[in-house]
Coordinates of C-alpha atoms in Angstrom, one line a residue:
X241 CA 22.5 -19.3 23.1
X242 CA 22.5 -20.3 19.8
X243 CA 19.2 -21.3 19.6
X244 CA 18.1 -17.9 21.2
X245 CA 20.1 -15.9 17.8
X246 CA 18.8 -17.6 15.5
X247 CA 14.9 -17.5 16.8
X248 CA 15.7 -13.7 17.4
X249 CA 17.0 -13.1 14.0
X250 CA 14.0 -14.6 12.4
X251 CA 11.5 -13.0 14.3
X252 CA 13.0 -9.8 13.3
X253 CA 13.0 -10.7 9.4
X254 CA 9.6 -11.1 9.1
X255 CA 8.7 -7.7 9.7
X256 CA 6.2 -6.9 6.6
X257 CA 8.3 -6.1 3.1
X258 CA 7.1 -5.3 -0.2
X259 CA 8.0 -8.9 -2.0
X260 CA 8.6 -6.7 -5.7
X261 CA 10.5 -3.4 -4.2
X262 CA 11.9 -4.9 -1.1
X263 CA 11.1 -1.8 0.9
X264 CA 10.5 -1.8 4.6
X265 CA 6.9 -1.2 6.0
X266 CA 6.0 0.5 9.3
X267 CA 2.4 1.3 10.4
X268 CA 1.8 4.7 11.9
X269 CA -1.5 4.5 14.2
X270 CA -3.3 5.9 16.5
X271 CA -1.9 3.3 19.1
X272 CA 1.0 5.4 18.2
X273 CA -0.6 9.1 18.9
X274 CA -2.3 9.6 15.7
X275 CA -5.5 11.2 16.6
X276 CA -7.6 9.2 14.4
X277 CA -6.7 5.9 12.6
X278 CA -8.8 7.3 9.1
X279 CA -6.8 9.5 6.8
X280 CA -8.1 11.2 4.5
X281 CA -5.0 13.3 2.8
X282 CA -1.1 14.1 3.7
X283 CA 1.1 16.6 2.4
X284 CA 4.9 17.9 3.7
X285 CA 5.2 21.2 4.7
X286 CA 8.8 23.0 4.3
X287 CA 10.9 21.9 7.1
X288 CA 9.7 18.2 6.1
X289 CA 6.9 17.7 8.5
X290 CA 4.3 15.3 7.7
X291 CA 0.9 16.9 7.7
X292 CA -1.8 14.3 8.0
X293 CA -5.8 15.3 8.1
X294 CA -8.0 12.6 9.8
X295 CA -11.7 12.3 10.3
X296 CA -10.6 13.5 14.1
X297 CA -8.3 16.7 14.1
X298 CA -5.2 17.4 12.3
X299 CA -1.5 15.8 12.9
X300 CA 1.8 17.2 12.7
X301 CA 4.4 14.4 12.5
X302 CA 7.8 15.4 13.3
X303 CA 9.7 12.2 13.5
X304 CA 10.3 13.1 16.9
X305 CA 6.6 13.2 17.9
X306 CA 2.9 14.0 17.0
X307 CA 1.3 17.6 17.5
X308 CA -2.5 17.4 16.9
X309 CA -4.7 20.0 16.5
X310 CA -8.3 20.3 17.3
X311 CA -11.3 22.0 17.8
X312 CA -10.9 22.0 21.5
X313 CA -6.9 22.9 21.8
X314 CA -6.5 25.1 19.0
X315 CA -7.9 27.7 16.5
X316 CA -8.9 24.3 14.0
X317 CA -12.2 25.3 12.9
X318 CA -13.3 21.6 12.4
X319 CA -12.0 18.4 13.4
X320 CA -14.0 16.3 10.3
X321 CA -10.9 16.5 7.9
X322 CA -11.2 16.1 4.2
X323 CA -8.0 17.1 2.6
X324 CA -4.8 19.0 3.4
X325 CA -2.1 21.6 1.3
X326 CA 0.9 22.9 2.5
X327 CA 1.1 26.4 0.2
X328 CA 5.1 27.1 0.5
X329 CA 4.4 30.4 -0.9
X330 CA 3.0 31.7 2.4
X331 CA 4.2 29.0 4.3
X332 CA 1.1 27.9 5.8
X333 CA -0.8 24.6 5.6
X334 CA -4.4 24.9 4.8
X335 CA -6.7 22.0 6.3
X336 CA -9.8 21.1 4.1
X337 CA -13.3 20.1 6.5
X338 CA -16.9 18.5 5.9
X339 CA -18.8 21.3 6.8
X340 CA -16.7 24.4 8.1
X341 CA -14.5 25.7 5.5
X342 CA -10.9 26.0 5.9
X343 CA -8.4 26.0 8.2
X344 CA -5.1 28.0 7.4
X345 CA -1.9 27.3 9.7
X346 CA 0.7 29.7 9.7
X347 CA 4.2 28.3 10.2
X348 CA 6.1 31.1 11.7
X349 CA 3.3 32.0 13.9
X350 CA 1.5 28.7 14.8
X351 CA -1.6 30.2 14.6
X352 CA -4.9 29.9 12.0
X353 CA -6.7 31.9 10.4
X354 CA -10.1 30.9 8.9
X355 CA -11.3 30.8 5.3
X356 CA -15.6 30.0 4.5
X357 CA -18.1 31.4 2.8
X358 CA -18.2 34.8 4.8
X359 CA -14.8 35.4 2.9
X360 CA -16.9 34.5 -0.2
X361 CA -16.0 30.8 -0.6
X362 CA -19.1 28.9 -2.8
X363 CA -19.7 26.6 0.1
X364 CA -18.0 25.5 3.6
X365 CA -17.8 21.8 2.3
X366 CA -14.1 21.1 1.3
X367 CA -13.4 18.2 -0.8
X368 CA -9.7 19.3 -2.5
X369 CA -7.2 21.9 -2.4
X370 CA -5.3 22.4 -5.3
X371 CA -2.8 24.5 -7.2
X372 CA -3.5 26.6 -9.9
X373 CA -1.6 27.4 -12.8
X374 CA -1.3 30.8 -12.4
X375 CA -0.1 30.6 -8.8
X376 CA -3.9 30.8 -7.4
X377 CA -5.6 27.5 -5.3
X378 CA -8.4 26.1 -7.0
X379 CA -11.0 24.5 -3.9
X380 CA -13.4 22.1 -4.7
X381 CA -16.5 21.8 -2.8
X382 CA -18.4 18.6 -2.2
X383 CA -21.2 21.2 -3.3
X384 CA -21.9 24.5 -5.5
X385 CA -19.1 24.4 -7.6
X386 CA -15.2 25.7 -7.4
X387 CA -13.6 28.5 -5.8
X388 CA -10.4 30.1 -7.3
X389 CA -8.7 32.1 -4.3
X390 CA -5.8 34.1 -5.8
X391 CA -3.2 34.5 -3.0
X392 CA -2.0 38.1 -4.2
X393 CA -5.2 40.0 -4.0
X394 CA -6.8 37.5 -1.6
X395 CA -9.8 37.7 -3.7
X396 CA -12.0 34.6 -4.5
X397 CA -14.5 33.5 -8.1
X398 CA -16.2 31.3 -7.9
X399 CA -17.5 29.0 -11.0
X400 CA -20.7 27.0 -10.4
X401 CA -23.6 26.1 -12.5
X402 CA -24.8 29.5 -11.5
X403 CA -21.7 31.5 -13.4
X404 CA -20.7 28.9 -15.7
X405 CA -23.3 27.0 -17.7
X406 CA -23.0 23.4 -18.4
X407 CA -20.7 23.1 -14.8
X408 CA -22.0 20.3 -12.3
X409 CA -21.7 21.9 -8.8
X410 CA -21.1 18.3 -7.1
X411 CA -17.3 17.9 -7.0
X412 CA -14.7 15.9 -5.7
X413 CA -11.2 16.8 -7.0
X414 CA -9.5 19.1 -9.5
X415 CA -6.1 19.6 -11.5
X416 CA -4.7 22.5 -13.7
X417 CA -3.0 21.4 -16.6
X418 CA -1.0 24.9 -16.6
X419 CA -2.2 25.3 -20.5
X420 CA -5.5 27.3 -19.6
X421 CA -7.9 24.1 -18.6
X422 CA -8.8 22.9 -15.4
X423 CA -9.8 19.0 -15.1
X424 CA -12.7 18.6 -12.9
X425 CA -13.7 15.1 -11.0
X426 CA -17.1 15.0 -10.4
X427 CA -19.1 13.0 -7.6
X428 CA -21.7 10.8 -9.8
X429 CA -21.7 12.9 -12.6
X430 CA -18.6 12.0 -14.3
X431 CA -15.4 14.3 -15.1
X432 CA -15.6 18.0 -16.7
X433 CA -12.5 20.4 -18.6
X434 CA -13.5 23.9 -18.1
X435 CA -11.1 26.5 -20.8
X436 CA -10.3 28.9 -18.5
X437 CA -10.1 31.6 -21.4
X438 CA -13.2 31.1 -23.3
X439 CA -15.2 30.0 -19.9
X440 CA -16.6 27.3 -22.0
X441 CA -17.1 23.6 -20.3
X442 CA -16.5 20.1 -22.2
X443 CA -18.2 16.9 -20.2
X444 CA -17.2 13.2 -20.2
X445 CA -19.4 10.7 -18.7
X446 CA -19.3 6.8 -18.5
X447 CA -21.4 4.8 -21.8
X448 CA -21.4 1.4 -20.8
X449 CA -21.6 1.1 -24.5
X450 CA -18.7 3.0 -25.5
X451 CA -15.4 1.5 -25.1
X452 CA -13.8 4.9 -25.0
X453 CA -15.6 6.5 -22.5
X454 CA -15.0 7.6 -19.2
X455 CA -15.0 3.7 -17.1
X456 CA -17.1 5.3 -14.1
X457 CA -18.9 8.2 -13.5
X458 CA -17.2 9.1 -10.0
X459 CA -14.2 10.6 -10.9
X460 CA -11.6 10.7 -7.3
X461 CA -8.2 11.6 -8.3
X462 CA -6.8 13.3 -11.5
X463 CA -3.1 13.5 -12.3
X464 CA -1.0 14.7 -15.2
X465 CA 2.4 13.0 -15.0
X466 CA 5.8 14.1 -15.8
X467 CA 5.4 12.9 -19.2
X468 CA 1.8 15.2 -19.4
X469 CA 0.1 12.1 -19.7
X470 CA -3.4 12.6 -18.2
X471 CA -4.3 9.9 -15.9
X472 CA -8.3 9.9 -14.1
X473 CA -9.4 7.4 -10.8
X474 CA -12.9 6.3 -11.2
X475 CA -14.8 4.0 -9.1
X476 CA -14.6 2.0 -12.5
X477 CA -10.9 1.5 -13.3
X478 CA -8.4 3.6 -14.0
X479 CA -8.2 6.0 -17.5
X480 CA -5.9 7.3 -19.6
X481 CA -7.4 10.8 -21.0
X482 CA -6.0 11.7 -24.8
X483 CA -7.2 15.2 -25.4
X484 CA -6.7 15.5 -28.6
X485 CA -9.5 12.5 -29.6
X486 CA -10.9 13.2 -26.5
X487 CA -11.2 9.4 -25.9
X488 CA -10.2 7.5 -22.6
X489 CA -8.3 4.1 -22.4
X490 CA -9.5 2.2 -19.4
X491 CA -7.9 -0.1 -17.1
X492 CA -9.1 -2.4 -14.8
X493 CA -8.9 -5.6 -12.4
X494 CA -8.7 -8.9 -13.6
X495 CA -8.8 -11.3 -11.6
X496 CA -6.7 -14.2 -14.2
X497 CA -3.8 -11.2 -14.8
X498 CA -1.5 -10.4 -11.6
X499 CA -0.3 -7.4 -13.2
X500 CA -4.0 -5.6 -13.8
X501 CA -5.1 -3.1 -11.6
X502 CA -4.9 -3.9 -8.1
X503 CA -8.8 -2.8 -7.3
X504 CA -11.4 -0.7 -10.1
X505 CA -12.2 1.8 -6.9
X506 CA -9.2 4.2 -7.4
X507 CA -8.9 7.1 -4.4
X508 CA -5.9 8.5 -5.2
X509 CA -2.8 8.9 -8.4
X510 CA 0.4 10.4 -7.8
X511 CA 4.3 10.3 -9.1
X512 CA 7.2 9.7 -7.7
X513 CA 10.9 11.6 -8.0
X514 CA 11.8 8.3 -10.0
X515 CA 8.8 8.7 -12.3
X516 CA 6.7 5.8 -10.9
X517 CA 3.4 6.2 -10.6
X518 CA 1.3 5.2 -7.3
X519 CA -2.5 3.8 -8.1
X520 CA -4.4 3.9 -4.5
X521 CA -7.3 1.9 -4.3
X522 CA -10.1 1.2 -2.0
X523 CA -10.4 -2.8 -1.9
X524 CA -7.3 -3.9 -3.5
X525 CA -4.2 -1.6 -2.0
X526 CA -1.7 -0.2 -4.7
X527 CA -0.5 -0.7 -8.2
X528 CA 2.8 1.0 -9.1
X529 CA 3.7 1.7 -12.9
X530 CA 7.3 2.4 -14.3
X531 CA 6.9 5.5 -16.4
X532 CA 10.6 5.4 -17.6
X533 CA 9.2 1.9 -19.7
X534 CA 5.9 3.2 -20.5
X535 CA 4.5 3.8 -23.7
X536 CA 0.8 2.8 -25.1
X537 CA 0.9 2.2 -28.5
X538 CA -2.5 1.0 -28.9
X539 CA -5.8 1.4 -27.4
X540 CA -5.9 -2.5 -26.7
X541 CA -2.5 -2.5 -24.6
X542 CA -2.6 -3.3 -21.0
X543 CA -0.2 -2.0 -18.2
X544 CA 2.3 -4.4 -16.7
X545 CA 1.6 -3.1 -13.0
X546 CA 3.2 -4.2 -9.8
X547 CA 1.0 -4.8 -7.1
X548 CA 0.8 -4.2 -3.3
X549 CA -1.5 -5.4 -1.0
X550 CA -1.9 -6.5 2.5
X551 CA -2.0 -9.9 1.6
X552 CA 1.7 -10.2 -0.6
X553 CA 3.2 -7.2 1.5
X554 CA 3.5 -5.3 5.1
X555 CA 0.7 -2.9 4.2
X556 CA -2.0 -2.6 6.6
X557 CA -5.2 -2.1 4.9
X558 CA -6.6 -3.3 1.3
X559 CA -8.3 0.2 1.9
X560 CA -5.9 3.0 0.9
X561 CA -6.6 6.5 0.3
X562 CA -3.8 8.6 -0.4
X563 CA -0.1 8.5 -0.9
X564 CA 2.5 10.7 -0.4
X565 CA 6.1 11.0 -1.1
X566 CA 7.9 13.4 1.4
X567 CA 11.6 14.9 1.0
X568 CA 13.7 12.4 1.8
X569 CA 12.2 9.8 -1.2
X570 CA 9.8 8.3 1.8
X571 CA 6.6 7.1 0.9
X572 CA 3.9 7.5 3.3
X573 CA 0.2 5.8 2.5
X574 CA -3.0 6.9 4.3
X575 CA -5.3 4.2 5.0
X576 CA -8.8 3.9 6.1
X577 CA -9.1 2.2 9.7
X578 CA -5.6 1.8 9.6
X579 CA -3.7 4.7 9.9
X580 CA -0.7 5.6 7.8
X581 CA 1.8 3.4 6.0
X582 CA 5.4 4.3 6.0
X583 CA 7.8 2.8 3.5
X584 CA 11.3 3.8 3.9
X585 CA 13.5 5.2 1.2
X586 CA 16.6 3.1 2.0
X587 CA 16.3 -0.6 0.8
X588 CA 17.0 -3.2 3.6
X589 CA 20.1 -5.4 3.4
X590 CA 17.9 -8.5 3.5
X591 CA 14.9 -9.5 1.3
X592 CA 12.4 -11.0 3.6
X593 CA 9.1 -12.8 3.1
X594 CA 5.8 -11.2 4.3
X595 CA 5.0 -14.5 6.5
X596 CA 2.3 -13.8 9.1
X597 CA -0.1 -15.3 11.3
X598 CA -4.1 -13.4 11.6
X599 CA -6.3 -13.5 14.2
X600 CA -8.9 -11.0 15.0
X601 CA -8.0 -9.2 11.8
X602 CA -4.1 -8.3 13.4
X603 CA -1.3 -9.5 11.4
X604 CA 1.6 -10.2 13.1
X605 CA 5.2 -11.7 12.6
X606 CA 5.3 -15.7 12.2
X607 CA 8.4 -17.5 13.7
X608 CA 10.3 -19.5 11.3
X609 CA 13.0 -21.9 12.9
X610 CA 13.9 -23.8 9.9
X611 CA 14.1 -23.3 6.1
X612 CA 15.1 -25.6 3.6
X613 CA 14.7 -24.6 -0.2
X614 CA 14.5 -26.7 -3.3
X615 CA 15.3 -26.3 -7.5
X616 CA 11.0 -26.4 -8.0
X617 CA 11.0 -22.6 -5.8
X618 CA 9.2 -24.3 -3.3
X619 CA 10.4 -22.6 0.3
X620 CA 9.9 -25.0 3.3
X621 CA 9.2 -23.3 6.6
X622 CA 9.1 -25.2 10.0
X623 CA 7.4 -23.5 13.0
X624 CA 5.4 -24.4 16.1
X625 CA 3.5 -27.0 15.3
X626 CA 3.1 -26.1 11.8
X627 CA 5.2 -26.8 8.5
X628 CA 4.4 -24.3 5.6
X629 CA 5.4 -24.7 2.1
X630 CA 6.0 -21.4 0.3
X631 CA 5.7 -20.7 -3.4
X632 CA 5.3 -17.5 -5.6
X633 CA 5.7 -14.9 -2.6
X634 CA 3.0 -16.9 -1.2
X635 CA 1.9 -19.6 1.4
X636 CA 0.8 -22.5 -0.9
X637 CA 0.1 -24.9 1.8
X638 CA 0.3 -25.8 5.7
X639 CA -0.2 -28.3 7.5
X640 CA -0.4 -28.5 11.9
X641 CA 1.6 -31.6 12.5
X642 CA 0.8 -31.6 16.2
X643 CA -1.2 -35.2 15.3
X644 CA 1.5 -36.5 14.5
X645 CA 3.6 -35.8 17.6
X646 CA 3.7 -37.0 21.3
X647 CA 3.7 -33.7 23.1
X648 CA 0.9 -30.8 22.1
X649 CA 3.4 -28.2 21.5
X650 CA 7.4 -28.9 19.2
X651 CA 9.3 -26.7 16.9
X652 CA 10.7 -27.8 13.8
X653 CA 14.5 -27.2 14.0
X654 CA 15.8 -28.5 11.0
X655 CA 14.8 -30.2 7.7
X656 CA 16.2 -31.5 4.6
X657 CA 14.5 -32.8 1.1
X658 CA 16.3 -35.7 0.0
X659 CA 16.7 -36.9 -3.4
X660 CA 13.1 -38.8 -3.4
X661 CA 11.5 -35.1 -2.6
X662 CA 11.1 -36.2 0.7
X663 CA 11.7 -33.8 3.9
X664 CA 13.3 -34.9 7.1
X665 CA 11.7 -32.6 10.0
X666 CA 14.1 -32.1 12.9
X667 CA 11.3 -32.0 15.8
X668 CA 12.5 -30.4 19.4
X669 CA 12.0 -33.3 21.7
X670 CA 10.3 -35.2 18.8
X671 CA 13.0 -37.1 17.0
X672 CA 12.5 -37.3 13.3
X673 CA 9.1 -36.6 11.4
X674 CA 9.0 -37.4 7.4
X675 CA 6.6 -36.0 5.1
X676 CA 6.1 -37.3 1.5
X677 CA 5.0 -34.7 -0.8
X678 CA 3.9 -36.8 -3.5
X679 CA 0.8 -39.2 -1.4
X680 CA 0.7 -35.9 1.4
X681 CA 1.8 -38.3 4.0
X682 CA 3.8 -38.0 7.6
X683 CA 5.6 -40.6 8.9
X684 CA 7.5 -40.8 12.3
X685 CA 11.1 -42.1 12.0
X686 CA 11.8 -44.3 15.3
X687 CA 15.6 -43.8 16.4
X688 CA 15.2 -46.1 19.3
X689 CA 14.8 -43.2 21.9
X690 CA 12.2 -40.7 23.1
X691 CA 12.4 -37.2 23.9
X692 CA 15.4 -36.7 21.3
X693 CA 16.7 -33.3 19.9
X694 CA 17.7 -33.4 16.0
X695 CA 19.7 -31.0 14.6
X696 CA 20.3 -31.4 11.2
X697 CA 20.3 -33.5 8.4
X698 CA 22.9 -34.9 5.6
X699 CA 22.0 -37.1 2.5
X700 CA 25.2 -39.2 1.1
X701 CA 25.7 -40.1 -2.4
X702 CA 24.8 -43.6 -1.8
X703 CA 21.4 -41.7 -0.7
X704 CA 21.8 -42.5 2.6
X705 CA 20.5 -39.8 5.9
X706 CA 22.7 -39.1 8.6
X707 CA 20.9 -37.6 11.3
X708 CA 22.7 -35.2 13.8
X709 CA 21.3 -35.3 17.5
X710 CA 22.0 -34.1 20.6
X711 CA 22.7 -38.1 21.5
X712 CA 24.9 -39.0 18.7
X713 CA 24.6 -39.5 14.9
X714 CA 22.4 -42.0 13.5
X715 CA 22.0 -43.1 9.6
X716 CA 18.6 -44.4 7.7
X717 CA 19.2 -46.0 4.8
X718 CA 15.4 -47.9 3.7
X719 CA 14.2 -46.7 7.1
X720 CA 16.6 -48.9 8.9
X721 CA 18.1 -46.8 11.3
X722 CA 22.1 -47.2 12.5
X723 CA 23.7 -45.8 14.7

């Protein structure tokens, strides 16, 4: 029974963790109703629903269960999703789509409404929805330009190259900085600041030979933090606009520094209520930077990021999109292929490691049965068949000792490192295996029986090993065995 409890509990401690935050992971999917498994934006809606927008329908997460919403069971104009805003204002959540406008849901009447270019939208291709400073929604199109829909009058401008010279009409996201200037990301063509008052536009654009220009020309994700610090996703790095010398201050992977930027192809910015800001990027995963500590003195500084990925953590795909924070501090990561991410608030008792076996590109849980830990920060791990020594939040190496062994499958019950740096292996109906770090050597410890069950392990001043079985005790002392 024992034995039973003890497998069970370590089964269940290897559910995926963030190793620097200690958060808890869960994957959302469409294994678990999601109608499509890639996201392309989230939002919360006012009674703490999760809105998620896929490139198949629209989801409504309750907590209780999934609603989705698509062209065939519901007013949805468009099941090709590209981004998603709940307006609390009107209480309604307006769905982004490739190629039919907009979707708008009303939440006390569970119905939509419709919003394209027969309403006078510049085009029916949807790439963000955004708020604007003066209580308006700015919508970016994937083509011809911006529309500004003010939500009092209903009526919609729209500013293309057409009504505003100088203004690329191929765009991919927007922000209002609530001062009079809208920040525009542009697809290929770098990033744009339109003043609102003068209708006068200011362009930035990557110079391979200018440190302090934009690091990439496709601009995905703007974001101006708590602290109005004005932070732009390229598919070169990460930036750091300072409008006042109009330079940027680029960041980007290196693959020497653990703390860089997790990936240079960065989807999606946002901030936290604890004033952390989330980095998504497509081939990496996430960077996270403490705000509260931050302060660039010079142009040369780097960030001190933390990292997640799907290699050091529970997340699901190196390809995120988008990341959300929802009402109860949750955070909840859109992925491509993947589904969603959801990282709960409430920090587990228990810190575990994020120790998995792959095959066919599914992680899943590896069983530990024994652990034994030494002063270098080295973490031994005994499984089936295999022992695993862990270093650094990572597996630095494993070896299959099945060759080594009379019987094609054992467990590793126990193990000790002596005072040589040696470890003693435990083996279930194996006796004793030894393995000898420093020549990477296994050798089998004969206790004069076969088929033998060791439990654990003591070493004695005099450097002597007592050895606990299920047929007695025995003591090595030079590999001359007592008993």
């Amino acid at each position: 029974m024992a034995k039973v409890l003890i497998l069970l509990f370590l089964t269940i401690s290897c559910i995926p963790i963030i190793a620097q935050s200690d958060y808890l992971f869960k994957n959302i999917s469409s294994r678990d109703g999601l109608s499509n498994d890639f996201v392309r934006d989230m939002d919360v809606d006012g009674k703490g629903f999760i809105w998620i927008a896929t490139e198949e329908g629209l989801n409504r997460w309750t907590g209780n269960g999934n609603t989705i919403y698509r062209e065939n069971n519901s007013g949805l104009a468009s099941n090709e999703l590209t981004t998603v805003y709940y307006d609390a204002k009107s209480n309604s959540v307006w769905a982004g789509s490739r190629q039919k406008g907009i979707s708008i849901f009303d939440c006390h009447t569970s119905q939509f409404s419709h919003l394209s270019t027969k309403e006078g939208l510049a085009s029916d291709a949807i790439t963000d929805i955004m708020p604007a400073g003066d209580e308006g929604l700015w919508i970016t199109h994937v083509d011809n330009g911006i529309s500004y829909y003010n939500r009092n009058t209903h009526k919609i401008y729209v500013y293309n190259s057409s009504t505003l010279s100088g203004l690329k009409d191929c765009n991919r996201c927007c922000r209002d900085d609530n001062n009079g200037y809208l920040y525009v990301g542009h697809i290929t063509e770098g990033m744009s600041i339109i003043n609102l008052k003068n209708k006068t536009v200011k362009k930035f654009y990557h110079d391979a030979q200018n440190p302090q220009s934009l690091p990439g020309n496709n601009v995905r994700s703007i974001y101006i933090d708590h602290k109005k610090n004005i932070w732009v996703g390229t598919n070169g790095g990460l930036a750091l606009f300072n409008p006042m010398t109009e330079e940027f201050t680029s960041f980007r992977h290196e693959d020497d520094n653990p703390q860089s930027l997790v990936g240079d192809n960065v989807h999606h910015i946002t901030e936290t209520t604890n004033n952390v800001l989330w980095i998504a990027s497509d081939l990496g995963g996430i960077s996270t930077l403490d705000l509260n500590n931050f302060e660039l003195k010079r142009q040369e500084d780097q960030l001190h990021l933390e990292n997640i990925t799907h290699i050091n953590s529970g997340l699901s795909s190196p390809n995120t999109r988008v990341i959300m924070q929802d009402k109860f501090g949750h955070i909840w990561i859109g992925n491509h292929s993947t589904g969603v991410d959801f990282i709960e608030n409430n920090r587990p008792l228990f810190h575990t490691l994020p120790f998995y076996s792959e095959k066919d590109g599914v992680k899943t849980p590896s069983r530990v049965y024994s652990i034994e830990a030494n002063s270098g920060g080295e973490i031994w791990l005994g499984g089936e068949n295999t022992l695993t020594c862990w270093q650094g939040n990572k597996v630095k190496k494993q070896w299959n000792v099945s060759s080594h062994l009379s019987h094609a499958y054992s467990v590793i019950y126990s193990m000790k490192q002596d005072s040589q740096g040696r470890l003693w292996m435990g083996i279930d109906d194996e006796g004793v295996l030894r393995y000898d770090p420093k020549n990477d050597t296994f050798k089998r410890i004969d206790l004069g029986m076969e088929n033998i069950d060791v439990r654990t392990f003591y070493e004695d001043e005099q450097g002597q090993m007592w050895i606990g079985s299920e047929e007695g005790v025995y003591i090595s002392h030079h590999d001359s065995i007592q008993r």
